[in-house]
XYZ file of C-alpha atoms in Angstrom:
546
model
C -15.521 -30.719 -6.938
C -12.244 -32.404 -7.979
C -11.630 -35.242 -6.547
C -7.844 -37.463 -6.964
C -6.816 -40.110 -4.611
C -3.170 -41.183 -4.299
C -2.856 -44.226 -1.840
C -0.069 -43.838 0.392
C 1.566 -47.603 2.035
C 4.427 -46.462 3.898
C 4.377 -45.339 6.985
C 7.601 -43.835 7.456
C 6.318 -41.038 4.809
C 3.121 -41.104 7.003
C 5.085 -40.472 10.534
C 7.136 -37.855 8.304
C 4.135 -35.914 7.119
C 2.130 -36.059 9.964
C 4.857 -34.733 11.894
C 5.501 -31.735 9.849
C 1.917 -30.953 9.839
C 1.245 -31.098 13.602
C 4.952 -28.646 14.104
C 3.257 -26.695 11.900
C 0.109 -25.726 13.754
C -0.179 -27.060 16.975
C -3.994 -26.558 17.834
C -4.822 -29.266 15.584
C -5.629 -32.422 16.890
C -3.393 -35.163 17.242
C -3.349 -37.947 15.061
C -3.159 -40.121 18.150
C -6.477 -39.011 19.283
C -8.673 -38.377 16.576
C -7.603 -41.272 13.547
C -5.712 -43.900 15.727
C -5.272 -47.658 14.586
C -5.144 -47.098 10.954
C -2.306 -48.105 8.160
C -3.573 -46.864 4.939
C -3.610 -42.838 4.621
C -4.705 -41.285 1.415
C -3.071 -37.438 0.094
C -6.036 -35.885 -1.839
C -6.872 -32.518 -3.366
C -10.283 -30.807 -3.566
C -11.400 -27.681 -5.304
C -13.931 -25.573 -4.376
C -16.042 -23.161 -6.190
C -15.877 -19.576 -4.974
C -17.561 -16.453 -5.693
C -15.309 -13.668 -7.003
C -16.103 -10.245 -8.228
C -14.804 -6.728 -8.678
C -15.110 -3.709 -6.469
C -14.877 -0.399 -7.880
C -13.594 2.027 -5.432
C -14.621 5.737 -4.568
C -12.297 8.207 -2.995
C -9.206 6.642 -0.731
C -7.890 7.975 2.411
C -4.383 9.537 1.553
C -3.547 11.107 4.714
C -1.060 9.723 7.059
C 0.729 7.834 4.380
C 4.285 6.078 4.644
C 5.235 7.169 1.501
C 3.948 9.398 -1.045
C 3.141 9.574 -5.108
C 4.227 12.600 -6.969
C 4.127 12.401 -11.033
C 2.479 11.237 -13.957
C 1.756 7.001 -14.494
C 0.968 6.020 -18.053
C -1.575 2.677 -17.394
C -1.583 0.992 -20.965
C -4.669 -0.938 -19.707
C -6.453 1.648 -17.167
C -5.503 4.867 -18.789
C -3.926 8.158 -17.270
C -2.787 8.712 -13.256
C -1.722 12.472 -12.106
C -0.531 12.395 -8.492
C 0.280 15.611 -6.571
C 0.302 16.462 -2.628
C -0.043 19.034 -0.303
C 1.911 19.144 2.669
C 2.262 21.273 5.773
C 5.870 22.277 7.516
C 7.362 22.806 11.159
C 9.803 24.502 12.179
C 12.399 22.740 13.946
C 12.881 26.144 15.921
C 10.076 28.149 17.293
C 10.775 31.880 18.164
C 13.695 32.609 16.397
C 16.495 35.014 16.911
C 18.614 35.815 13.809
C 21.340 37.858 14.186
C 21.944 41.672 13.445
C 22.555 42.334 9.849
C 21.332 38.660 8.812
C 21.107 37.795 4.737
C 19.590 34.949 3.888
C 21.603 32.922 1.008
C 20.278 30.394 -0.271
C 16.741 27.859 -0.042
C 17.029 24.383 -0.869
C 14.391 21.966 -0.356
C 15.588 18.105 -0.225
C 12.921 14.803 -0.173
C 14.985 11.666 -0.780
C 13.542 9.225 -3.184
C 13.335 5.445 -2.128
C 16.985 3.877 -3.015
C 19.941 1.360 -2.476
C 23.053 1.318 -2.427
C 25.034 -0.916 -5.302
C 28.615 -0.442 -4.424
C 31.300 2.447 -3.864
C 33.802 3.676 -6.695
C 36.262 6.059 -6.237
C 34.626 7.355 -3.017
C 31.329 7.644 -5.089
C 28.400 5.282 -4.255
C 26.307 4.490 -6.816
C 22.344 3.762 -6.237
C 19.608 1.848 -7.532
C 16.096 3.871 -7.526
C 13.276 2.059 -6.307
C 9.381 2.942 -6.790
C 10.455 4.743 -10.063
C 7.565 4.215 -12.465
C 8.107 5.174 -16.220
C 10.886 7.319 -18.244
C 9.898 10.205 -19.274
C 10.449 13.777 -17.824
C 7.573 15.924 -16.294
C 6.815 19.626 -15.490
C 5.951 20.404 -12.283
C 5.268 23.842 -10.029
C 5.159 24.005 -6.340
C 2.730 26.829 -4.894
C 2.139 28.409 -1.363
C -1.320 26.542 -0.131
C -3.777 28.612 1.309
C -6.260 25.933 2.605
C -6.297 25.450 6.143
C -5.671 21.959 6.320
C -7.016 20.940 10.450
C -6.230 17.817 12.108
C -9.298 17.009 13.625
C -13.265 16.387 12.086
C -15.801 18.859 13.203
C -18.667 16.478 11.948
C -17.072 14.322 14.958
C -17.373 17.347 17.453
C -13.471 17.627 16.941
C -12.923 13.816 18.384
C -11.801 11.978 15.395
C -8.722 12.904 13.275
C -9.679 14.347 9.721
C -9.546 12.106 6.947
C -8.360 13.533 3.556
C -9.322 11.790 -0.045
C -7.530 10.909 -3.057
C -10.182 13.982 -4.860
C -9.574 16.452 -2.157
C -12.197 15.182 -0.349
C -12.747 15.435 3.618
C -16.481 14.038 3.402
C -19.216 12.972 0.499
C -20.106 16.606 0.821
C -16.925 18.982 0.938
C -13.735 19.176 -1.083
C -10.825 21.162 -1.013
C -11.016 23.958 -3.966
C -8.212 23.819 -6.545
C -7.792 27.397 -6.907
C -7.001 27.308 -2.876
C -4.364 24.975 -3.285
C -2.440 27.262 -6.031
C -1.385 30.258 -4.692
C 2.041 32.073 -4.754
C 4.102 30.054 -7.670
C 7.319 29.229 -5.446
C 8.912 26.431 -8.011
C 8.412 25.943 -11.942
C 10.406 22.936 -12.909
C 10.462 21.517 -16.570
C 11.783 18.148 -18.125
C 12.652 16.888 -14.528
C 13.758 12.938 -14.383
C 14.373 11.995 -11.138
C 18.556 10.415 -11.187
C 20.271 7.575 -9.407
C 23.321 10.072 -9.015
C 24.865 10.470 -5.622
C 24.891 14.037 -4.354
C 27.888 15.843 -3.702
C 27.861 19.158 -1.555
C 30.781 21.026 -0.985
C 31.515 23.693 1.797
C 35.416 24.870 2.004
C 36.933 21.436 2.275
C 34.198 19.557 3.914
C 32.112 17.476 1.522
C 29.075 15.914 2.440
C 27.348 13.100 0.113
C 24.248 12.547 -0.006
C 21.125 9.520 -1.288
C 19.799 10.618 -4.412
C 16.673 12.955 -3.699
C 14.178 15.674 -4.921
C 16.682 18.824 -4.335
C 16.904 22.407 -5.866
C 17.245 25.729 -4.499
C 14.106 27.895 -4.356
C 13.290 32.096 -4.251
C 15.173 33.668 -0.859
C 13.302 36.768 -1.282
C 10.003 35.064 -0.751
C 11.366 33.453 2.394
C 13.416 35.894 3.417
C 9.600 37.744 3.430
C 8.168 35.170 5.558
C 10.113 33.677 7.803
C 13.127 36.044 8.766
C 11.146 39.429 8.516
C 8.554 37.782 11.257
C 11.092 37.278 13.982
C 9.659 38.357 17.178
C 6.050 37.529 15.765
C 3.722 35.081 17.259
C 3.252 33.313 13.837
C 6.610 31.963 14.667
C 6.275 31.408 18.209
C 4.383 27.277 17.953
C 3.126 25.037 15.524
C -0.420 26.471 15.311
C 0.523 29.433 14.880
C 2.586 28.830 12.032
C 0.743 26.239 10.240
C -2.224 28.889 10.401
C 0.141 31.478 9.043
C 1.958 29.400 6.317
C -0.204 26.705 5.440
C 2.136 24.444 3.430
C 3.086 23.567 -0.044
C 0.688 22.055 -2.913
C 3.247 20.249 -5.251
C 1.581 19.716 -8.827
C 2.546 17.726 -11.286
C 1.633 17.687 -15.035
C 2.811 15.222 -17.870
C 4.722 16.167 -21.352
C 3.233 14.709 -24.359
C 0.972 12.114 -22.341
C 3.910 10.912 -20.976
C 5.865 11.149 -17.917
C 7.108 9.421 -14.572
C 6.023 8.978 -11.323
C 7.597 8.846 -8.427
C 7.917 7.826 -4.457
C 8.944 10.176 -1.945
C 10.273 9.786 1.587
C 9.543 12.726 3.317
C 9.874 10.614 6.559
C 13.675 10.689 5.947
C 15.690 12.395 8.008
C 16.932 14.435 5.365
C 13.784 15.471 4.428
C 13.256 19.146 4.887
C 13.401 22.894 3.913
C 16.878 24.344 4.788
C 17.048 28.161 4.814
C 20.649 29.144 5.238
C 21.810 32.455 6.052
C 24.429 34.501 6.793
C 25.385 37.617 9.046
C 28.347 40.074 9.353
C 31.218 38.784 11.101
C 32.331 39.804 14.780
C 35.860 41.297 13.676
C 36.347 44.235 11.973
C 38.935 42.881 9.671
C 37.987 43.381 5.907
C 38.911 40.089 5.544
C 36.677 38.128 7.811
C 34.292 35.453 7.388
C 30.599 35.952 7.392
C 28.720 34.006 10.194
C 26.478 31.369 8.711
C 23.752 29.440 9.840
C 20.473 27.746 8.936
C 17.102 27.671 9.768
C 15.453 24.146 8.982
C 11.396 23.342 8.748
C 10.874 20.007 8.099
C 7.935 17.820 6.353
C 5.363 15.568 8.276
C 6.291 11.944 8.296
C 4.128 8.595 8.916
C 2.339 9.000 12.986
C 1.772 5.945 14.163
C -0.715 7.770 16.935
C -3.282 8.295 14.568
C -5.745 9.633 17.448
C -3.390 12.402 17.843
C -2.789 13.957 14.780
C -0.032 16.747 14.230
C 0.549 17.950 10.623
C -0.822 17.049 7.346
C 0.633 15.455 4.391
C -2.186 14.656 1.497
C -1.723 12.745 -1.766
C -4.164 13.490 -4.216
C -4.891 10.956 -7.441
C -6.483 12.573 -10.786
C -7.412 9.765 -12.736
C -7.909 9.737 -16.829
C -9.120 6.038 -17.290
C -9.301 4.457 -20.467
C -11.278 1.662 -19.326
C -14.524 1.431 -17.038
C -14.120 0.217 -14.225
C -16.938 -2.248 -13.355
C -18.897 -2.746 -10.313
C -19.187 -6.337 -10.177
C -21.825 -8.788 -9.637
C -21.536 -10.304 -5.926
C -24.027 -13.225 -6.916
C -23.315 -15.032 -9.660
C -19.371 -13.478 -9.680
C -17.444 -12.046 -12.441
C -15.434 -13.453 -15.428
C -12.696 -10.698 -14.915
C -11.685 -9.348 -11.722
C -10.137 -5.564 -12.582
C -7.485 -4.752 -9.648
C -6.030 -0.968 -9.641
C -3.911 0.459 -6.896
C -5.250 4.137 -5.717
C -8.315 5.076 -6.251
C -9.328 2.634 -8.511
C -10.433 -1.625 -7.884
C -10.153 -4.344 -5.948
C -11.869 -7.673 -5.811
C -13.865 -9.513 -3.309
C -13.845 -13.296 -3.012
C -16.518 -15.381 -1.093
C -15.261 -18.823 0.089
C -18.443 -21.256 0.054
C -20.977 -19.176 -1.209
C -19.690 -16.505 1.406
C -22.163 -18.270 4.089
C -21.794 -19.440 7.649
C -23.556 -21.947 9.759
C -27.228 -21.457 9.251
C -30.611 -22.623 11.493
C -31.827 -24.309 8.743
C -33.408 -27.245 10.041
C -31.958 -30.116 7.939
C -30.418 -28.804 5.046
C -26.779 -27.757 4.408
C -25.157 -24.757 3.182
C -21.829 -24.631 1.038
C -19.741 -23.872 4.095
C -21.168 -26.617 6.544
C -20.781 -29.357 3.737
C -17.017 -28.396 3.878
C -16.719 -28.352 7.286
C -18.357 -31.965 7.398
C -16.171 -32.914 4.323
C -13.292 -32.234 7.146
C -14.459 -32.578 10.682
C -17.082 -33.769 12.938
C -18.867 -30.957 14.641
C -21.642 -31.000 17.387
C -24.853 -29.651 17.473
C -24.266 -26.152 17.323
C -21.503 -26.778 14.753
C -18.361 -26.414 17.148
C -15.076 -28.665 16.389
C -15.216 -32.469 17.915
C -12.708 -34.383 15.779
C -10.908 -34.454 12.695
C -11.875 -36.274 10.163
C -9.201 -35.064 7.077
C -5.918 -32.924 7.996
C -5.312 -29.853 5.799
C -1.931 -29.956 4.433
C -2.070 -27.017 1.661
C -5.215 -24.679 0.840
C -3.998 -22.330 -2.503
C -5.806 -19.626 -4.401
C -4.517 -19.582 -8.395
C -5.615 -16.174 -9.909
C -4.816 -16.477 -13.688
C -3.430 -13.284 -15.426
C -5.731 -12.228 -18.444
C -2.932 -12.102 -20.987
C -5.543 -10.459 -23.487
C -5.703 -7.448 -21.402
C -2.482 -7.270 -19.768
C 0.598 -5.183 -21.355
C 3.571 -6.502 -18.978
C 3.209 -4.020 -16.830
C 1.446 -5.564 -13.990
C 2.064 -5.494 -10.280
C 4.589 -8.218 -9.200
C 2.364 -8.698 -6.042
C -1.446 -8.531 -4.534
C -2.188 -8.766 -1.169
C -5.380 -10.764 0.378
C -6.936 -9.951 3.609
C -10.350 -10.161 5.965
C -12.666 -7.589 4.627
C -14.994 -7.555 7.528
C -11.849 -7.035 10.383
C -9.814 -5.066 7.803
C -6.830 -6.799 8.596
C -4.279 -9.475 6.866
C -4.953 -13.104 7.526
C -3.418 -15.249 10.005
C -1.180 -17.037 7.274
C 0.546 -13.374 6.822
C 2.094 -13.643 10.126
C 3.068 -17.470 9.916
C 5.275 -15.970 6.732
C 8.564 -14.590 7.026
C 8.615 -10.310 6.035
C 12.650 -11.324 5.343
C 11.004 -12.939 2.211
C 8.986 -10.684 1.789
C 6.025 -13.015 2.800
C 6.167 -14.592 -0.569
C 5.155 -18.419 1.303
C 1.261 -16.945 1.912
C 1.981 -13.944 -1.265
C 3.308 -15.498 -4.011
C 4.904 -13.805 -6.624
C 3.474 -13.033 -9.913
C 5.150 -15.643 -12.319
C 5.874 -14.272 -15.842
C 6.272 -15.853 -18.873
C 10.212 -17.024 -19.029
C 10.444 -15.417 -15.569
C 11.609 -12.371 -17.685
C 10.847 -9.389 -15.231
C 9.223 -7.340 -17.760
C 7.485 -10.409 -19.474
C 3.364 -10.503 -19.049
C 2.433 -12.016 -15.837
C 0.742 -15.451 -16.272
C -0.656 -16.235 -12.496
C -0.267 -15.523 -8.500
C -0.555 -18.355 -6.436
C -1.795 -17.056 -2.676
C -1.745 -19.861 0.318
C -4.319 -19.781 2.898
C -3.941 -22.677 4.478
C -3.750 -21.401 8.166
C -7.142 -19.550 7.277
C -8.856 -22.680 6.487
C -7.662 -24.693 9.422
C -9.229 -21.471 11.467
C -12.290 -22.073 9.774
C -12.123 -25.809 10.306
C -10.803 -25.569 13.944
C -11.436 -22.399 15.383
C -15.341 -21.760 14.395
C -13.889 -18.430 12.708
C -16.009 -16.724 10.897
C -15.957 -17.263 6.956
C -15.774 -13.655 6.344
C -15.279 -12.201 2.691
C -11.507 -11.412 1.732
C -10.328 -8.539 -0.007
C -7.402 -8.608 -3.140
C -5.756 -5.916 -3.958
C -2.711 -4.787 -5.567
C 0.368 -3.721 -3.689
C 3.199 -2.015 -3.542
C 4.777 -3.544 -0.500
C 3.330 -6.311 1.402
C 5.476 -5.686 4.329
C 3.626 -2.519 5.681
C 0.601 -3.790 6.387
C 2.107 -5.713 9.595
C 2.199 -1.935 11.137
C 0.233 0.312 9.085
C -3.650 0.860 9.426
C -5.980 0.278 6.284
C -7.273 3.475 4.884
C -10.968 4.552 4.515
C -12.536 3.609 1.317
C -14.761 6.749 1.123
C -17.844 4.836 -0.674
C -21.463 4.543 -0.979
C -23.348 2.840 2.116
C -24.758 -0.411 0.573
C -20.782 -1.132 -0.481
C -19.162 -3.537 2.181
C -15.506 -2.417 1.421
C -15.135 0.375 3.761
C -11.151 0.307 4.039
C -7.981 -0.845 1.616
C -4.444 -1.758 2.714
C -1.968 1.276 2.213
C 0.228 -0.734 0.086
C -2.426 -0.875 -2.566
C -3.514 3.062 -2.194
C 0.300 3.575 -2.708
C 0.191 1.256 -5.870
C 0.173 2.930 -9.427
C -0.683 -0.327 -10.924
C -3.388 -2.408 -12.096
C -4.054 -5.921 -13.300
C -6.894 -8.070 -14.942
C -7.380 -11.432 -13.600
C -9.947 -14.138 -14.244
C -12.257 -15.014 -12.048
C -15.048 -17.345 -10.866
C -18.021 -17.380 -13.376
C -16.326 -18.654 -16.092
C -17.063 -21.035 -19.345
C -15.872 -22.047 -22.647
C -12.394 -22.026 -23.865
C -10.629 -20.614 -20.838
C -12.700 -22.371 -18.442
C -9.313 -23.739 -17.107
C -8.350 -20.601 -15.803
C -10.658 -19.819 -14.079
C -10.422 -19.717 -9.758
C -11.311 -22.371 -7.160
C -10.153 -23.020 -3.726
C -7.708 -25.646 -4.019
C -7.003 -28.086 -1.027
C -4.610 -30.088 -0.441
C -5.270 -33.017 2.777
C -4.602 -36.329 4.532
C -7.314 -38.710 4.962
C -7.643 -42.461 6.176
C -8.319 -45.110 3.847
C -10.675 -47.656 4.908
């Protein structure tokens, strides 16, 4: 431990800190009660060893997902990432009734990427793209899928939702086949770059503008085949029906020359969809007249917050051509490195205190009860009597590995309970208007130059180690993981971590599984030259000076 002492006279500064600390939480103890009577107040730090390791990951749930991955990632540390998707449609119609004589025109499919506007010239907005990894242009081909994709488990007797894996899996024992996924070739795009451009569509004098988005025109007579030919068939008639009939879209990807971009997709977008439009002949006679048009819309799943009531599916798949071994790490001793890799890849487990609680050990004291005496007087059973130091800051400083590291790591990592599979309490005490960047700080980079190697994340748990202190909450083992967008995991449920059964990581935020990116830190079992680097839980408190 690290122990510096800076006496503190003035009590003004005293009333002012102590002030600030009780607005902050209230279920501490007032300094009234518990350290009364005394002038002389000492602000302290303390750090604390903790154990640290890395956890590789199997198979991730990527079902249900608020966003999804399609393209190629180049990893200059990790290696390769493919990601493709299969996806189910509905018809926004059921039972259809075209007219007499109808011809369909035209088949575009539109999935807006994630964007923002910049500012409006000449009645054109222009737009920033966001979740745009890489530069380089892919091939890609879109098939019919002819795997029944089902919404509920039968290993549950049909009472659990089914979950679908990054490898196709739906269980350690069944996968989807490839060669089920690829069946009728409905799109074959090459050198495609997603643009920032707005889109312009014209029809007589109407325009319409749209976001920029995934959009081309696809095959009528395949459509034409299977959707207006079956009017007046039950296969039309619900959504069963239909998504037994057509089962959906398998949307492959496939780098040029190792190289390549990926991409985010909003299906959940309004505008996402499959828009047949079609015409038929007009009501008058005239040789002149109009053709009637109209359209025929099925649109893609988006994000259902009722996750025990499934409807249709929407699966990202991650093929993964790593470079580098992932480690399983050593949950003991801990590691030097910790390896972190959105998807299917790593995360890292950290152990406060030797990762132990209060023990019945009949005299002597584990890492985690020294702390708490360090801090508070307990009773018997080792509940909260009295304080006996006030927290004022408790930080976790993970050092970027600037060996391993190319620039290209994730600007943030997210930290959370690994046992309740949920953030900790100091992510709601942060603002999501800052992006909670209070509790998850932002990587800082060398010059602050945003493609510059990262050099360390600083994450604040201070409200998690008053719990401990106050509360008698558990010390449970936190998770840290990259991520994409620390903002979703207020209202999105972790994803199953489809994994051995001695591993204790059973689920991972969505924000990582929707991360391309990867990172090497250093971590707790570390010596020699960059010994100064290496973690500890720092804390910051107010104590009385006798």
């Amino acid at each position: 431990m690290k122990n510096k002492k800076i006496a503190l006279k003035n009590l003004f500064i005293l009333a002012v800190l102590m002030t600030a600390f009780i607005a902050c939480d209230k279920d501490f103890v007032s300094l009234d009660s518990d350290i009364s009577g005394l002038n002389n107040f000492d602000v302290a730090d303390m750090k604390y060893d903790v154990i640290a390791y890395s956890n590789k990951l199997g198979p991730v749930q990527t079902n249900n997902l608020p966003s999804n991955l399609f393209g190629f990632y180049k990893d200059l540390v990790y290696g390769n990432s493919t990601a493709s998707l299969v996806t189910q449609l509905t018809p926004v119609t059921f039972d259809p009734k075209f007219p007499e004589g109808t011809r369909l025109d035209s088949v575009v499919l539109t999935i807006p990427f994630f964007s923002k506007s910049t500012g409006v010239e000449n009645d054109i907005t222009s737009y920033k793209l966001d979740s745009i990894y890489g530069d380089g242009p892919i091939n890609f081909r879109l098939y019919e899928n002819n795997y029944f994709l089902r919404n509920f488990d039968p290993n549950s007797g049909f009472n659990q939702p089914q979950k679908y894996y990054s490898d196709r899996s739906m269980s350690a024992s069944s996968q989807i086949p490839l060669t089920s996924l690829q069946g009728t070739v409905l799109k074959d795009s090459t050198n495609f770059k997603p643009s920032n451009k707005e889109i312009i569509l014209k029809k007589g004098d109407e325009i319409t503008r749209i976001a920029p988005a995934l959009r081309f025109k696809m095959d009528t007579t395949f459509w034409s085949n299977k959707i207006l030919l079956k009017e007046g068939n039950p296969v039309l008639s619900n959504e069963n029906n239909f998504q037994n009939y057509f089962r959906g879209i398998y949307f492959e990807a496939e780098a040029i020359n190792n190289n390549g971009t990926l991409m985010m997709l909003n299906f959940g977008a309004a505008t996402a969809n499959i828009t047949l439009h079609y015409s038929s002949p007009p009501a008058s006679t005239a040789t002149d007249a109009a053709r009637i048009t109209g359209t025929y819309r099925l649109n893609f799943p988006g994000y259902n917050a009722n996750t025990t009531s499934p409807s249709s599916n929407l699966i990202n798949f991650f093929d993964n051509d790593f470079i580098l071994n992932l480690p399983n790490g050593n949950p003991v001793t801990g590691d030097e490195k910790l390896y972190l890799k959105g998807g299917q890849g790593s995360m890292a487990v950290i152990k406060l205190f030797e990762g132990t609680d209060m023990d019945a050990d009949e005299g002597t004291m584990t890492a985690f009860e020294t702390f708490k005496n360090d801090f508070v007087q307990t009773d018997a059973s080792g509940k909260f009597v009295k304080a006996k130091r006030l927290v004022n800051e408790a930080n976790l400083i993970f050092y970027v590995d600037q060996s391993l590291t190319q620039g290209q790591e994730p600007d943030r990592v997210f930290i959370y309970d690994t046992k309740n599979n949920i953030p900790l309490v100091d992510y709601y005490f942060d603002s999501a208007e800052i992006s909670r960047s209070n509790h998850l700080g932002v990587l800082q980079r060398v010059n602050d130059e945003a493609n510059s190697q990262g050099v360390k994340y600083k994450i604040k748990i201070t409200e998690h180690i008053k719990n401990l202190l106050l509360k008698d909450s558990s010390n449970v083992s936190l998770g840290l993981a990259v991520s994409t967008n620390v903002n979703v995991e207020d209202a999105i449920l972790q994803g199953s971590v489809l994994t051995p059964t001695n591993n204790s990581i059973k689920k991972l935020p969505v924000s990582s599984i929707l991360s391309p990116k990867g990172t090497v830190l250093y971590g707790s079992n570390i010596v020699g030259s960059d010994e100064n680097k290496k973690l500890y839980l720092e804390i910051f408190y107010t104590e009385p000076n006798n």
